[in-house]
Amino acid sequence: MLGVNISTYSGREISLSPEIIDTFKGTIRGTVLTEESPEYDEARKVWNAMIDKRPALIVRCAGAADVMHTVRFAGEHKLLVSVRGGGHNIAGNAVCDGGLMIDLSPMKSVRVEPKVMTVRVEPGATLGDVDRDTQAFGLATPVGINSTTGIAGLTLGGGFGWLSRRFGLSIDNLISADVVTADGNLVKASESENPDLFWGIRGGGGNFGIVTSFEFRLHKVGPEVLAGLIIHPLDAAKDVLRFYRDFVRTTPPEFVCWFVLRLAPPLPFLPVEWHGKAILALAVCYSGDVKEGERVTKPLRSFGMPIADIIGVMPFVTWQTILDPLLTPGMRNYWKSHDLREVSDGLIDTLISHARKIPDPQTEIAFAQLGEGVSKVSKDATAYTHRDATFVMNVHGRWDNPANDTKCITWARELFQGVTPFATGGVYVNFLTQEEQGRVRLAYGSNYDRLVKLKLKYDPDNLFRINQNIPPHG
Ligand SMILES: Cc1cc2nc3c(=O)[nH]c(=O)nc-3n(C[C@H](O)[C@H](O)[C@H](O)COP(=O)(O)OP(=O)(O)OC[C@H]3O[C@@H](n4cnc5c(N)ncnc54)[C@H](O)[C@@H]3O)c2cc1C
């Protein structure tokens, strides 16, 4: 291999000789890519097409030892480092310009222990990998709603989905993790081993090290659930959302309903005359007994005059992929997010008025519903602190033509500003974009200072800085 010019974390460019590169390569079981490698362009691609960065080196790790060797190599040369799990992060933090990208995506193993209801997952696994393997045993742990998202980044920021109201966040089900710290050593983090690190990785993102294995607790789920969509015209959204907010309070934790305002996609179950028109979609999942689910969901399904109701019994693993076609990689994306406690009349009016001006058929305003499973954990039990947020709004600005960048980004920012008076001020770290480093403190609230101290202990040189960064000196 030739020598490589590469960036350090202090912003200098250094030249690594062919001998240095070859010696490093000799320590790696996976593959080391440079700009000349045929796989380079595919390896640096991430979900959000607005991110187009070119690392000098990409190390595709085959196991924890590769991660240890690479972290030591990066530390020795003070290299700029990024870490890739599933590559879904909206801010594009998996990839860096000019530095070294540690690519974990080849590490995909998922090993279920059905008797003790746990699963061990490597950091390159996607949510789909985890769901498919755990559901083979009728088991599941709470993860997100799009099967191509990486388990690693999702878990390290918190992680929520259809099971979170019942079973908490992904991190609330984390039993232990293997972590390669900035000195290149592998340590275990759990309630009994390095508990401070275990606290920090449960919400603190990739700030404290690279997780090479996650161990999660599993729950009996499905394998069939009652789930699907109810679609209303946007004109009915005010009445439906007012009903919704009162209704969800009466439901048990097995019931979760997220809602989305957008233009109707050309899906076969929607009458053609509705394609491209503004709608409110209610996405429902009842993860308990299906018959009981029919009873619990009935009032919501009977309300108003929906355009479509496609709620039915389906395998949980199918439901976990149902929104994938609306969230494919390769589009331009710009997100804005708020935490909220309630769906007030003022909020509903604001959402509807902005939904009437949605700039692109792929753009949407999505509201995730959390609840008891998340809020029963105390605010300082994990780095993730906003346990009182009942809803998380995510404005998914999404389009494909770069000429629409300004229009779509401006719309998302205006909506974000409009919703600010109704929001808690907190934010989910996994929904922050590149430009929102200033909101990282808000993501951690009163836990921030403790995280800074932890960063100073585990990564004093801030080797792991391409993330929603917690600098070691605050
Ligand atoms: C379409 C879509 C749907 C989503 N839905 C949900 C949802 O339902 N619920 C939810 O909670 N979130 C959701 N998210 C947000 C998601 O949790 C974040 O984007 C998360 O960062 C994705 O993780 P990743 O491994 O794919 O990302 P990456 O881009 O690979 O990594 C994200 C960050 O984590 C760091 N990182 C990755 N792996 C490791 C590791 N092993 N050790 C240390 N640091 C690491 C990276 O350096 C980077 O800073 C969604 C995102 C998208 C794009």
Short mmCIF file of C-alpha atoms and ligand atoms in Angstrom, two decimals:
data_model
loop_
_atom_site.label_atom_id
_atom_site.label_comp_id
_atom_site.label_asym_id
_atom_site.label_seq_id
_atom_site.Cartn_x
_atom_site.Cartn_y
_atom_site.Cartn_z
CA MET A 1 0.00 0.00 0.00
CA LEU A 2 1.17 3.57 -0.69
CA GLY A 3 1.71 6.18 2.00
CA VAL A 4 -1.33 8.20 3.10
CA ASN A 5 -1.85 11.88 3.86
CA ILE A 6 -4.28 12.03 6.75
CA SER A 7 -5.75 14.62 9.14
CA THR A 8 -5.00 14.72 12.84
CA TYR A 9 -7.61 15.76 15.37
CA SER A 10 -5.85 19.07 15.85
CA GLY A 11 -6.47 19.86 12.18
CA ARG A 12 -2.97 19.24 10.76
CA GLU A 13 -2.32 16.95 7.84
CA ILE A 14 0.43 14.36 8.33
CA SER A 15 1.94 11.82 5.99
CA LEU A 16 1.98 8.17 7.05
CA SER A 17 4.68 6.21 5.20
CA PRO A 18 3.95 2.98 3.28
CA GLU A 19 5.81 1.08 6.02
CA ILE A 20 3.61 2.52 8.77
CA ILE A 21 0.47 1.72 6.80
CA ASP A 22 1.63 -1.81 5.97
CA THR A 23 2.55 -2.53 9.58
CA PHE A 24 -0.88 -1.30 10.68
CA LYS A 25 -2.60 -3.35 7.99
CA GLY A 26 -0.79 -6.42 9.28
CA THR A 27 -2.64 -6.06 12.61
CA ILE A 28 -6.10 -5.99 11.01
CA ARG A 29 -8.25 -9.06 10.25
CA GLY A 30 -10.74 -6.95 8.26
CA THR A 31 -9.85 -4.65 5.38
CA VAL A 32 -8.20 -1.24 5.14
CA LEU A 33 -9.44 1.00 2.31
CA THR A 34 -7.98 4.14 0.78
CA GLU A 35 -9.41 6.44 -1.91
CA GLU A 36 -7.96 4.04 -4.51
CA SER A 37 -9.86 0.97 -3.22
CA PRO A 38 -12.80 -0.13 -5.40
CA GLU A 39 -15.09 -0.41 -2.33
CA TYR A 40 -14.15 3.09 -1.05
CA ASP A 41 -17.12 5.07 -2.38
CA GLU A 42 -19.68 2.55 -1.19
CA ALA A 43 -18.01 2.34 2.24
CA ARG A 44 -18.11 6.11 2.83
CA LYS A 45 -21.78 6.47 1.84
CA VAL A 46 -24.23 7.14 4.69
CA TRP A 47 -28.03 7.31 4.88
CA ASN A 48 -28.29 11.09 4.49
CA ALA A 49 -27.22 12.06 0.95
CA MET A 50 -26.41 15.59 2.12
CA ILE A 51 -23.29 14.13 3.75
CA ASP A 52 -20.43 13.63 1.29
CA LYS A 53 -17.18 13.20 3.22
CA ARG A 54 -13.93 11.55 2.17
CA PRO A 55 -11.88 9.82 4.89
CA ALA A 56 -8.22 9.15 4.08
CA LEU A 57 -8.48 5.65 5.53
CA ILE A 58 -11.42 3.35 6.20
CA VAL A 59 -10.86 0.36 8.46
CA ARG A 60 -13.58 -2.24 8.03
CA CYS A 61 -13.30 -4.08 11.32
CA ALA A 62 -13.88 -7.83 11.55
CA GLY A 63 -13.87 -7.99 15.35
CA ALA A 64 -13.07 -6.28 18.65
CA ALA A 65 -9.31 -6.80 18.18
CA ASP A 66 -9.44 -4.79 14.94
CA VAL A 67 -11.14 -1.98 16.83
CA MET A 68 -8.48 -2.08 19.58
CA HIS A 69 -5.61 -2.00 17.09
CA THR A 70 -7.21 0.82 15.12
CA VAL A 71 -7.91 2.95 18.18
CA ARG A 72 -4.29 2.50 19.36
CA PHE A 73 -3.02 3.40 15.88
CA ALA A 74 -5.27 6.48 15.78
CA GLY A 75 -4.18 7.54 19.28
CA GLU A 76 -0.50 7.10 18.50
CA HIS A 77 -0.74 9.37 15.43
CA LYS A 78 -3.43 11.64 16.95
CA LEU A 79 -5.70 10.99 13.97
CA LEU A 80 -9.12 12.46 13.34
CA VAL A 81 -11.48 9.52 13.93
CA SER A 82 -15.09 8.78 13.04
CA VAL A 83 -17.00 5.63 13.93
CA ARG A 84 -19.63 4.00 11.76
CA GLY A 85 -22.32 1.65 13.03
CA GLY A 86 -25.33 1.60 10.71
CA GLY A 87 -24.49 4.97 9.10
CA HIS A 88 -27.99 6.37 9.73
CA ASN A 89 -27.09 9.37 11.82
CA ILE A 90 -28.69 12.46 10.33
CA ALA A 91 -25.64 14.56 11.20
CA GLY A 92 -23.44 12.14 9.23
CA ASN A 93 -21.11 11.55 12.17
CA ALA A 94 -20.18 8.09 10.94
CA VAL A 95 -17.83 9.57 8.37
CA CYS A 96 -15.13 12.27 8.45
CA ASP A 97 -13.18 14.35 5.96
CA GLY A 98 -9.51 13.49 5.66
CA GLY A 99 -9.31 11.31 8.78
CA LEU A 100 -9.77 7.66 9.71
CA MET A 101 -13.19 6.04 9.65
CA ILE A 102 -13.63 2.98 11.88
CA ASP A 103 -16.31 1.00 10.08
CA LEU A 104 -18.08 -1.55 12.26
CA SER A 105 -20.66 -2.54 9.67
CA PRO A 106 -19.05 -5.96 8.93
CA MET A 107 -19.59 -6.93 12.61
CA LYS A 108 -23.20 -8.09 12.44
CA SER A 109 -23.61 -11.12 14.64
CA VAL A 110 -26.76 -11.48 16.76
CA ARG A 111 -26.81 -14.31 19.30
CA VAL A 112 -30.01 -15.00 21.22
CA GLU A 113 -30.05 -16.85 24.56
CA PRO A 114 -33.73 -17.83 24.61
CA LYS A 115 -33.67 -19.52 28.03
CA VAL A 116 -32.43 -16.45 29.86
CA MET A 117 -34.08 -14.06 27.37
CA THR A 118 -31.02 -12.05 26.41
CA VAL A 119 -29.29 -11.24 23.14
CA ARG A 120 -25.71 -10.28 22.28
CA VAL A 121 -25.42 -7.97 19.31
CA GLU A 122 -22.38 -6.70 17.43
CA PRO A 123 -22.33 -2.99 16.51
CA GLY A 124 -22.71 -3.39 12.74
CA ALA A 125 -26.10 -5.08 13.12
CA THR A 126 -29.18 -3.22 11.94
CA LEU A 127 -32.49 -3.17 13.79
CA GLY A 128 -33.77 -5.61 11.16
CA ASP A 129 -30.98 -8.05 12.01
CA VAL A 130 -31.87 -7.85 15.72
CA ASP A 131 -35.63 -8.15 15.18
CA ARG A 132 -35.40 -11.08 12.79
CA ASP A 133 -33.19 -13.13 15.09
CA THR A 134 -34.99 -12.34 18.33
CA GLN A 135 -38.47 -12.80 16.85
CA ALA A 136 -37.49 -16.31 15.73
CA PHE A 137 -37.90 -17.05 19.46
CA GLY A 138 -40.96 -14.80 19.95
CA LEU A 139 -38.74 -12.30 21.78
CA ALA A 140 -37.86 -8.63 21.25
CA THR A 141 -36.17 -5.63 22.82
CA PRO A 142 -37.26 -2.03 22.17
CA VAL A 143 -35.56 -0.54 19.11
CA GLY A 144 -36.57 2.01 16.46
CA ILE A 145 -39.10 1.94 13.65
CA ASN A 146 -36.88 1.66 10.56
CA SER A 147 -35.17 -1.67 10.05
CA THR A 148 -32.03 -0.35 8.33
CA THR A 149 -31.03 1.87 11.30
CA GLY A 150 -27.92 0.70 13.16
CA ILE A 151 -28.39 -0.80 16.63
CA ALA A 152 -25.17 0.89 17.83
CA GLY A 153 -25.86 4.59 17.26
CA LEU A 154 -29.52 4.14 18.16
CA THR A 155 -28.74 2.48 21.49
CA LEU A 156 -25.93 4.84 22.46
CA GLY A 157 -28.29 7.83 22.10
CA GLY A 158 -31.20 6.14 23.96
CA GLY A 159 -33.31 4.29 21.39
CA PHE A 160 -37.10 4.18 21.25
CA GLY A 161 -39.80 2.57 19.15
CA TRP A 162 -43.10 0.72 19.32
CA LEU A 163 -42.15 -1.19 22.49
CA SER A 164 -40.77 1.71 24.53
CA ARG A 165 -43.97 2.76 26.25
CA ARG A 166 -44.11 -0.80 27.60
CA PHE A 167 -40.47 -1.79 28.08
CA GLY A 168 -38.52 1.50 28.09
CA LEU A 169 -35.72 2.71 25.89
CA SER A 170 -33.16 0.42 24.26
CA ILE A 171 -30.68 1.53 26.95
CA ASP A 172 -33.13 0.56 29.69
CA ASN A 173 -32.77 -2.99 28.40
CA LEU A 174 -29.00 -2.91 28.07
CA ILE A 175 -27.39 -5.35 30.51
CA SER A 176 -23.77 -4.83 29.53
CA ALA A 177 -21.49 -3.68 26.75
CA ASP A 178 -17.89 -4.31 25.68
CA VAL A 179 -16.23 -0.95 25.12
CA VAL A 180 -12.89 -0.13 23.51
CA THR A 181 -11.82 3.04 25.30
CA ALA A 182 -9.56 5.78 23.91
CA ASP A 183 -6.43 3.97 25.17
CA GLY A 184 -7.29 1.00 22.93
CA ASN A 185 -8.19 -1.36 25.79
CA LEU A 186 -11.42 -3.33 25.92
CA VAL A 187 -13.43 -3.07 29.13
CA LYS A 188 -16.81 -4.35 30.17
CA ALA A 189 -19.44 -1.84 31.25
CA SER A 190 -22.40 -2.94 33.36
CA GLU A 191 -24.08 -2.08 36.66
CA SER A 192 -21.27 -3.97 38.45
CA GLU A 193 -18.23 -3.33 36.20
CA ASN A 194 -17.23 0.24 35.35
CA PRO A 195 -20.68 1.49 36.34
CA ASP A 196 -19.74 5.10 35.55
CA LEU A 197 -18.96 4.16 31.94
CA PHE A 198 -22.16 2.11 31.80
CA TRP A 199 -24.09 5.18 32.92
CA GLY A 200 -22.42 7.33 30.26
CA ILE A 201 -22.91 5.04 27.27
CA ARG A 202 -26.63 4.86 28.02
CA GLY A 203 -27.44 8.06 26.15
CA GLY A 204 -24.02 9.73 25.91
CA GLY A 205 -23.48 8.56 22.33
CA GLY A 206 -20.04 7.53 21.11
CA ASN A 207 -18.22 9.97 23.39
CA PHE A 208 -16.62 7.44 25.73
CA GLY A 209 -15.45 4.61 23.51
CA ILE A 210 -16.41 2.18 20.80
CA VAL A 211 -18.90 -0.50 21.76
CA THR A 212 -18.00 -3.83 20.19
CA SER A 213 -20.82 -5.86 21.76
CA PHE A 214 -24.18 -5.04 23.34
CA GLU A 215 -26.09 -7.39 25.66
CA PHE A 216 -29.83 -6.70 25.85
CA ARG A 217 -32.69 -8.08 27.92
CA LEU A 218 -35.52 -9.54 25.82
CA HIS A 219 -39.27 -9.68 26.33
CA LYS A 220 -41.99 -11.92 24.97
CA VAL A 221 -43.56 -10.06 22.04
CA GLY A 222 -45.86 -11.35 19.32
CA PRO A 223 -44.77 -12.93 17.14
CA GLU A 224 -48.05 -11.40 15.89
CA VAL A 225 -49.23 -7.92 16.86
CA LEU A 226 -52.17 -5.70 15.95
CA ALA A 227 -50.75 -2.83 13.95
CA GLY A 228 -51.29 -0.56 10.99
CA LEU A 229 -52.29 2.89 9.81
CA ILE A 230 -55.40 5.05 10.02
CA ILE A 231 -55.38 7.88 7.48
CA HIS A 232 -57.47 11.06 7.82
CA PRO A 233 -57.61 14.16 5.63
CA LEU A 234 -55.52 17.03 7.03
CA ASP A 235 -58.79 19.00 7.25
CA ALA A 236 -59.92 16.60 9.97
CA ALA A 237 -56.58 16.72 11.83
CA LYS A 238 -57.71 19.21 14.48
CA ASP A 239 -60.61 17.05 15.65
CA VAL A 240 -58.68 13.79 15.32
CA LEU A 241 -55.64 15.03 17.26
CA ARG A 242 -57.80 16.47 20.03
CA PHE A 243 -59.51 13.10 20.33
CA TYR A 244 -56.15 11.32 20.08
CA ARG A 245 -54.51 13.20 22.97
CA ASP A 246 -57.36 12.37 25.33
CA PHE A 247 -57.70 8.82 24.06
CA VAL A 248 -54.04 7.80 24.44
CA ARG A 249 -54.18 8.70 28.15
CA THR A 250 -56.80 5.98 28.63
CA THR A 251 -54.80 3.24 26.94
CA PRO A 252 -52.42 0.66 28.45
CA PRO A 253 -48.65 0.65 27.70
CA GLU A 254 -49.10 -2.12 25.13
CA PHE A 255 -50.76 0.53 22.94
CA VAL A 256 -48.63 3.06 21.08
CA CYS A 257 -49.72 5.52 18.40
CA TRP A 258 -47.33 7.82 16.55
CA PHE A 259 -48.73 10.41 14.15
CA VAL A 260 -47.47 11.92 10.95
CA LEU A 261 -48.60 14.92 8.87
CA ARG A 262 -47.53 14.73 5.24
CA LEU A 263 -48.72 14.46 1.65
CA ALA A 264 -50.30 11.09 0.91
CA PRO A 265 -47.83 8.78 -0.84
CA PRO A 266 -49.17 6.76 -3.80
CA LEU A 267 -49.74 3.63 -1.74
CA PRO A 268 -52.12 0.99 -3.07
CA PHE A 269 -54.47 1.12 -0.07
CA LEU A 270 -55.10 4.86 -0.55
CA PRO A 271 -57.72 5.96 -3.09
CA VAL A 272 -55.95 7.53 -6.11
CA GLU A 273 -57.73 10.85 -5.63
CA TRP A 274 -55.93 11.23 -2.29
CA HIS A 275 -52.42 10.73 -3.65
CA GLY A 276 -50.39 13.89 -3.07
CA LYS A 277 -53.03 15.47 -0.80
CA ALA A 278 -52.29 16.53 2.80
CA ILE A 279 -53.13 13.86 5.36
CA LEU A 280 -52.77 12.90 9.00
CA ALA A 281 -51.59 9.31 9.48
CA LEU A 282 -51.95 7.52 12.81
CA ALA A 283 -49.52 4.62 13.11
CA VAL A 284 -50.74 2.16 15.73
CA CYS A 285 -49.07 -0.81 17.34
CA TYR A 286 -50.64 -2.92 20.07
CA SER A 287 -47.96 -5.34 21.23
CA GLY A 288 -50.06 -7.31 23.73
CA ASP A 289 -52.87 -9.81 23.20
CA VAL A 290 -54.35 -9.22 19.75
CA LYS A 291 -58.01 -9.61 20.83
CA GLU A 292 -57.51 -7.12 23.63
CA GLY A 293 -55.83 -4.84 21.09
CA GLU A 294 -58.97 -4.91 18.94
CA ARG A 295 -60.98 -3.71 21.96
CA VAL A 296 -58.48 -1.03 23.01
CA THR A 297 -58.03 0.46 19.54
CA LYS A 298 -61.74 0.46 18.62
CA PRO A 299 -62.59 4.02 19.79
CA LEU A 300 -59.68 5.47 17.80
CA ARG A 301 -60.64 3.50 14.71
CA SER A 302 -64.29 4.53 15.03
CA PHE A 303 -63.55 8.24 15.31
CA GLY A 304 -64.34 10.50 12.35
CA MET A 305 -64.31 9.43 8.71
CA PRO A 306 -60.87 8.00 7.89
CA ILE A 307 -59.78 7.71 4.27
CA ALA A 308 -58.25 4.34 5.10
CA ASP A 309 -57.86 1.98 8.04
CA ILE A 310 -55.37 -0.82 7.43
CA ILE A 311 -54.95 -2.00 10.97
CA GLY A 312 -54.66 -5.76 11.15
CA VAL A 313 -52.85 -8.69 12.67
CA MET A 314 -49.34 -9.12 11.33
CA PRO A 315 -45.97 -10.48 12.41
CA PHE A 316 -44.15 -7.93 14.58
CA VAL A 317 -41.10 -8.40 12.40
CA THR A 318 -43.15 -7.29 9.36
CA TRP A 319 -44.49 -4.24 11.19
CA GLN A 320 -40.91 -3.31 12.05
CA THR A 321 -40.17 -2.92 8.32
CA ILE A 322 -43.46 -1.40 7.19
CA LEU A 323 -42.21 2.21 7.12
CA ASP A 324 -38.92 1.34 5.38
CA PRO A 325 -40.13 2.34 1.88
CA LEU A 326 -40.72 5.91 3.14
CA LEU A 327 -37.26 6.11 4.74
CA THR A 328 -34.92 4.76 2.08
CA PRO A 329 -31.28 5.92 2.06
CA GLY A 330 -29.91 8.28 -0.57
CA MET A 331 -32.30 11.25 -0.15
CA ARG A 332 -31.36 14.70 1.09
CA ASN A 333 -32.49 15.08 4.69
CA TYR A 334 -32.66 17.93 7.18
CA TRP A 335 -34.29 17.30 10.55
CA LYS A 336 -35.41 19.46 13.48
CA SER A 337 -36.62 17.97 16.73
CA HIS A 338 -38.32 18.97 19.97
CA ASP A 339 -39.37 17.08 23.10
CA LEU A 340 -42.97 17.72 24.22
CA ARG A 341 -45.19 16.76 27.12
CA GLU A 342 -48.61 17.31 25.56
CA VAL A 343 -50.50 17.86 22.34
CA SER A 344 -52.18 21.19 23.07
CA ASP A 345 -54.71 23.04 20.88
CA GLY A 346 -52.08 25.66 20.05
CA LEU A 347 -49.61 22.98 18.99
CA ILE A 348 -52.21 21.29 16.79
CA ASP A 349 -53.03 24.59 15.04
CA THR A 350 -49.32 25.28 14.47
CA LEU A 351 -48.69 21.82 13.04
CA ILE A 352 -51.66 22.04 10.69
CA SER A 353 -50.74 25.47 9.37
CA HIS A 354 -47.19 24.32 8.55
CA ALA A 355 -48.42 21.01 7.17
CA ARG A 356 -50.46 22.97 4.62
CA LYS A 357 -47.16 24.34 3.27
CA ILE A 358 -45.18 21.07 3.19
CA PRO A 359 -42.50 21.68 0.54
CA ASP A 360 -41.94 18.15 -0.78
CA PRO A 361 -43.95 14.89 -1.05
CA GLN A 362 -41.28 13.06 0.98
CA THR A 363 -41.16 15.57 3.82
CA GLU A 364 -43.17 14.87 6.97
CA ILE A 365 -43.82 15.97 10.53
CA ALA A 366 -43.57 12.89 12.76
CA PHE A 367 -44.56 12.56 16.42
CA ALA A 368 -43.31 9.58 18.43
CA GLN A 369 -45.26 8.63 21.56
CA LEU A 370 -43.22 7.52 24.58
CA GLY A 371 -44.70 7.01 28.07
CA GLU A 372 -44.59 4.98 31.27
CA GLY A 373 -41.83 2.56 30.28
CA VAL A 374 -39.49 5.50 29.72
CA SER A 375 -40.66 7.89 32.46
CA LYS A 376 -40.52 5.35 35.29
CA VAL A 377 -36.70 5.48 35.17
CA SER A 378 -35.24 8.43 37.07
CA LYS A 379 -33.70 11.35 35.16
CA ASP A 380 -30.20 10.74 36.48
CA ALA A 381 -30.18 6.93 36.22
CA THR A 382 -28.70 7.10 32.71
CA ALA A 383 -27.07 9.80 30.60
CA TYR A 384 -30.37 10.06 28.67
CA THR A 385 -32.29 12.45 30.90
CA HIS A 386 -35.54 13.65 29.28
CA ARG A 387 -37.68 10.94 30.81
CA ASP A 388 -40.68 13.26 31.11
CA ALA A 389 -41.04 13.84 27.36
CA THR A 390 -44.20 12.07 26.29
CA PHE A 391 -43.81 12.97 22.63
CA VAL A 392 -40.80 13.58 20.42
CA MET A 393 -41.43 15.68 17.32
CA ASN A 394 -39.13 15.04 14.40
CA VAL A 395 -39.51 17.28 11.37
CA HIS A 396 -38.25 15.03 8.58
CA GLY A 397 -37.26 17.49 5.88
CA ARG A 398 -36.64 15.07 3.01
CA TRP A 399 -36.28 15.65 -0.74
CA ASP A 400 -34.10 14.57 -3.65
CA ASN A 401 -33.32 17.66 -5.74
CA PRO A 402 -30.47 19.81 -4.34
CA ALA A 403 -32.19 22.84 -5.92
CA ASN A 404 -34.85 22.46 -3.19
CA ASP A 405 -32.36 22.62 -0.29
CA THR A 406 -33.17 26.19 0.74
CA LYS A 407 -36.94 25.79 0.39
CA CYS A 408 -37.07 22.57 2.45
CA ILE A 409 -34.59 23.66 5.11
CA THR A 410 -36.33 27.01 5.58
CA TRP A 411 -39.70 25.29 6.00
CA ALA A 412 -38.28 22.89 8.61
CA ARG A 413 -36.68 25.73 10.57
CA GLU A 414 -39.88 27.80 10.52
CA LEU A 415 -41.93 24.89 11.79
CA PHE A 416 -39.33 24.23 14.50
CA GLN A 417 -39.56 27.88 15.61
CA GLY A 418 -43.37 27.74 15.54
CA VAL A 419 -43.40 24.68 17.85
CA THR A 420 -40.75 26.03 20.26
CA PRO A 421 -43.29 27.66 22.65
CA PHE A 422 -45.00 24.29 23.15
CA ALA A 423 -41.79 22.27 23.66
CA THR A 424 -39.94 21.32 26.85
CA GLY A 425 -36.58 22.70 25.69
CA GLY A 426 -35.05 19.21 25.75
CA VAL A 427 -34.07 17.29 22.65
CA TYR A 428 -33.19 13.71 21.69
CA VAL A 429 -29.48 13.60 20.84
CA ASN A 430 -30.00 11.11 18.02
CA PHE A 431 -32.15 13.60 16.10
CA LEU A 432 -29.65 16.48 16.18
CA THR A 433 -28.20 17.63 12.86
CA GLN A 434 -24.62 18.67 12.09
CA GLU A 435 -25.21 22.33 12.88
CA GLU A 436 -26.76 21.70 16.31
CA GLN A 437 -23.67 21.21 18.48
CA GLY A 438 -25.04 24.12 20.51
CA ARG A 439 -28.04 21.98 21.53
CA VAL A 440 -25.95 19.11 22.98
CA ARG A 441 -26.18 20.65 26.45
CA LEU A 442 -29.96 20.75 26.06
CA ALA A 443 -29.94 17.07 25.15
CA TYR A 444 -28.33 16.22 28.50
CA GLY A 445 -29.81 18.86 30.79
CA SER A 446 -28.72 18.42 34.39
CA ASN A 447 -26.62 15.35 33.47
CA TYR A 448 -24.27 17.40 31.30
CA ASP A 449 -21.63 18.26 33.94
CA ARG A 450 -21.35 14.63 35.03
CA LEU A 451 -20.84 13.64 31.39
CA VAL A 452 -18.03 16.19 31.01
CA LYS A 453 -16.22 14.67 34.03
CA LEU A 454 -16.67 11.20 32.56
CA LYS A 455 -15.29 12.35 29.21
CA LEU A 456 -12.23 13.75 30.95
CA LYS A 457 -11.70 10.38 32.62
CA TYR A 458 -12.24 8.12 29.60
CA ASP A 459 -11.22 10.30 26.63
CA PRO A 460 -9.15 13.26 27.85
CA ASP A 461 -7.79 14.03 24.35
CA ASN A 462 -11.26 13.91 22.81
CA LEU A 463 -10.25 11.21 20.32
CA PHE A 464 -13.94 10.43 19.90
CA ARG A 465 -15.03 13.90 18.80
CA ILE A 466 -16.96 13.31 15.57
CA ASN A 467 -20.28 12.89 17.34
CA GLN A 468 -22.64 15.15 19.28
CA ASN A 469 -19.56 16.02 21.23
CA ILE A 470 -19.13 16.43 24.97
CA PRO A 471 -15.71 18.10 25.18
CA PRO A 472 -13.58 16.96 28.16
CA HIS A 473 -13.42 20.51 29.48
CA GLY A 474 -17.12 21.35 28.98
C1 LIG B 1 -34.77 6.72 8.92
C2 LIG B 1 -34.41 6.83 10.38
C3 LIG B 1 -35.28 6.37 11.33
C4 LIG B 1 -34.94 6.49 12.68
N1 LIG B 1 -35.82 6.04 13.62
C5 LIG B 1 -35.48 6.08 14.91
C6 LIG B 1 -36.35 5.53 15.90
O1 LIG B 1 -37.40 5.01 15.60
N2 LIG B 1 -35.95 5.59 17.19
C7 LIG B 1 -34.77 6.14 17.57
O2 LIG B 1 -34.47 6.15 18.77
N3 LIG B 1 -33.93 6.68 16.66
C8 LIG B 1 -34.26 6.65 15.35
N4 LIG B 1 -33.43 7.18 14.41
C9 LIG B 1 -32.21 7.88 14.85
C10 LIG B 1 -31.08 6.90 15.05
O3 LIG B 1 -31.16 6.40 16.34
C11 LIG B 1 -29.74 7.63 14.86
O4 LIG B 1 -29.66 8.08 13.55
C12 LIG B 1 -28.56 6.74 15.21
O5 LIG B 1 -27.43 7.56 15.31
C13 LIG B 1 -28.33 5.68 14.15
O6 LIG B 1 -27.32 4.81 14.51
P1 LIG B 1 -26.34 4.20 13.40
O7 LIG B 1 -25.47 3.23 14.07
O8 LIG B 1 -27.14 3.76 12.23
O9 LIG B 1 -25.60 5.52 12.97
P2 LIG B 1 -24.10 5.94 12.66
O10 LIG B 1 -24.26 7.10 11.77
O11 LIG B 1 -23.28 4.81 12.18
O12 LIG B 1 -23.57 6.38 14.06
C14 LIG B 1 -24.20 7.37 14.82
C15 LIG B 1 -23.27 7.90 15.90
O13 LIG B 1 -22.99 6.87 16.82
C16 LIG B 1 -21.58 6.63 16.88
N5 LIG B 1 -21.39 5.18 16.89
C17 LIG B 1 -21.92 4.29 16.03
N6 LIG B 1 -21.58 3.05 16.41
C18 LIG B 1 -20.82 3.17 17.52
C19 LIG B 1 -20.20 2.24 18.39
N7 LIG B 1 -20.29 0.93 18.21
N8 LIG B 1 -19.51 2.71 19.45
C20 LIG B 1 -19.41 4.04 19.68
N9 LIG B 1 -19.99 4.97 18.89
C21 LIG B 1 -20.69 4.53 17.83
C22 LIG B 1 -21.04 7.24 15.61
O14 LIG B 1 -19.73 7.64 15.75
C23 LIG B 1 -21.95 8.41 15.39
O15 LIG B 1 -21.53 9.51 16.16
C24 LIG B 1 -33.72 7.07 13.06
C25 LIG B 1 -32.84 7.53 12.08
C26 LIG B 1 -33.18 7.41 10.75
C27 LIG B 1 -32.25 7.94 9.71
#
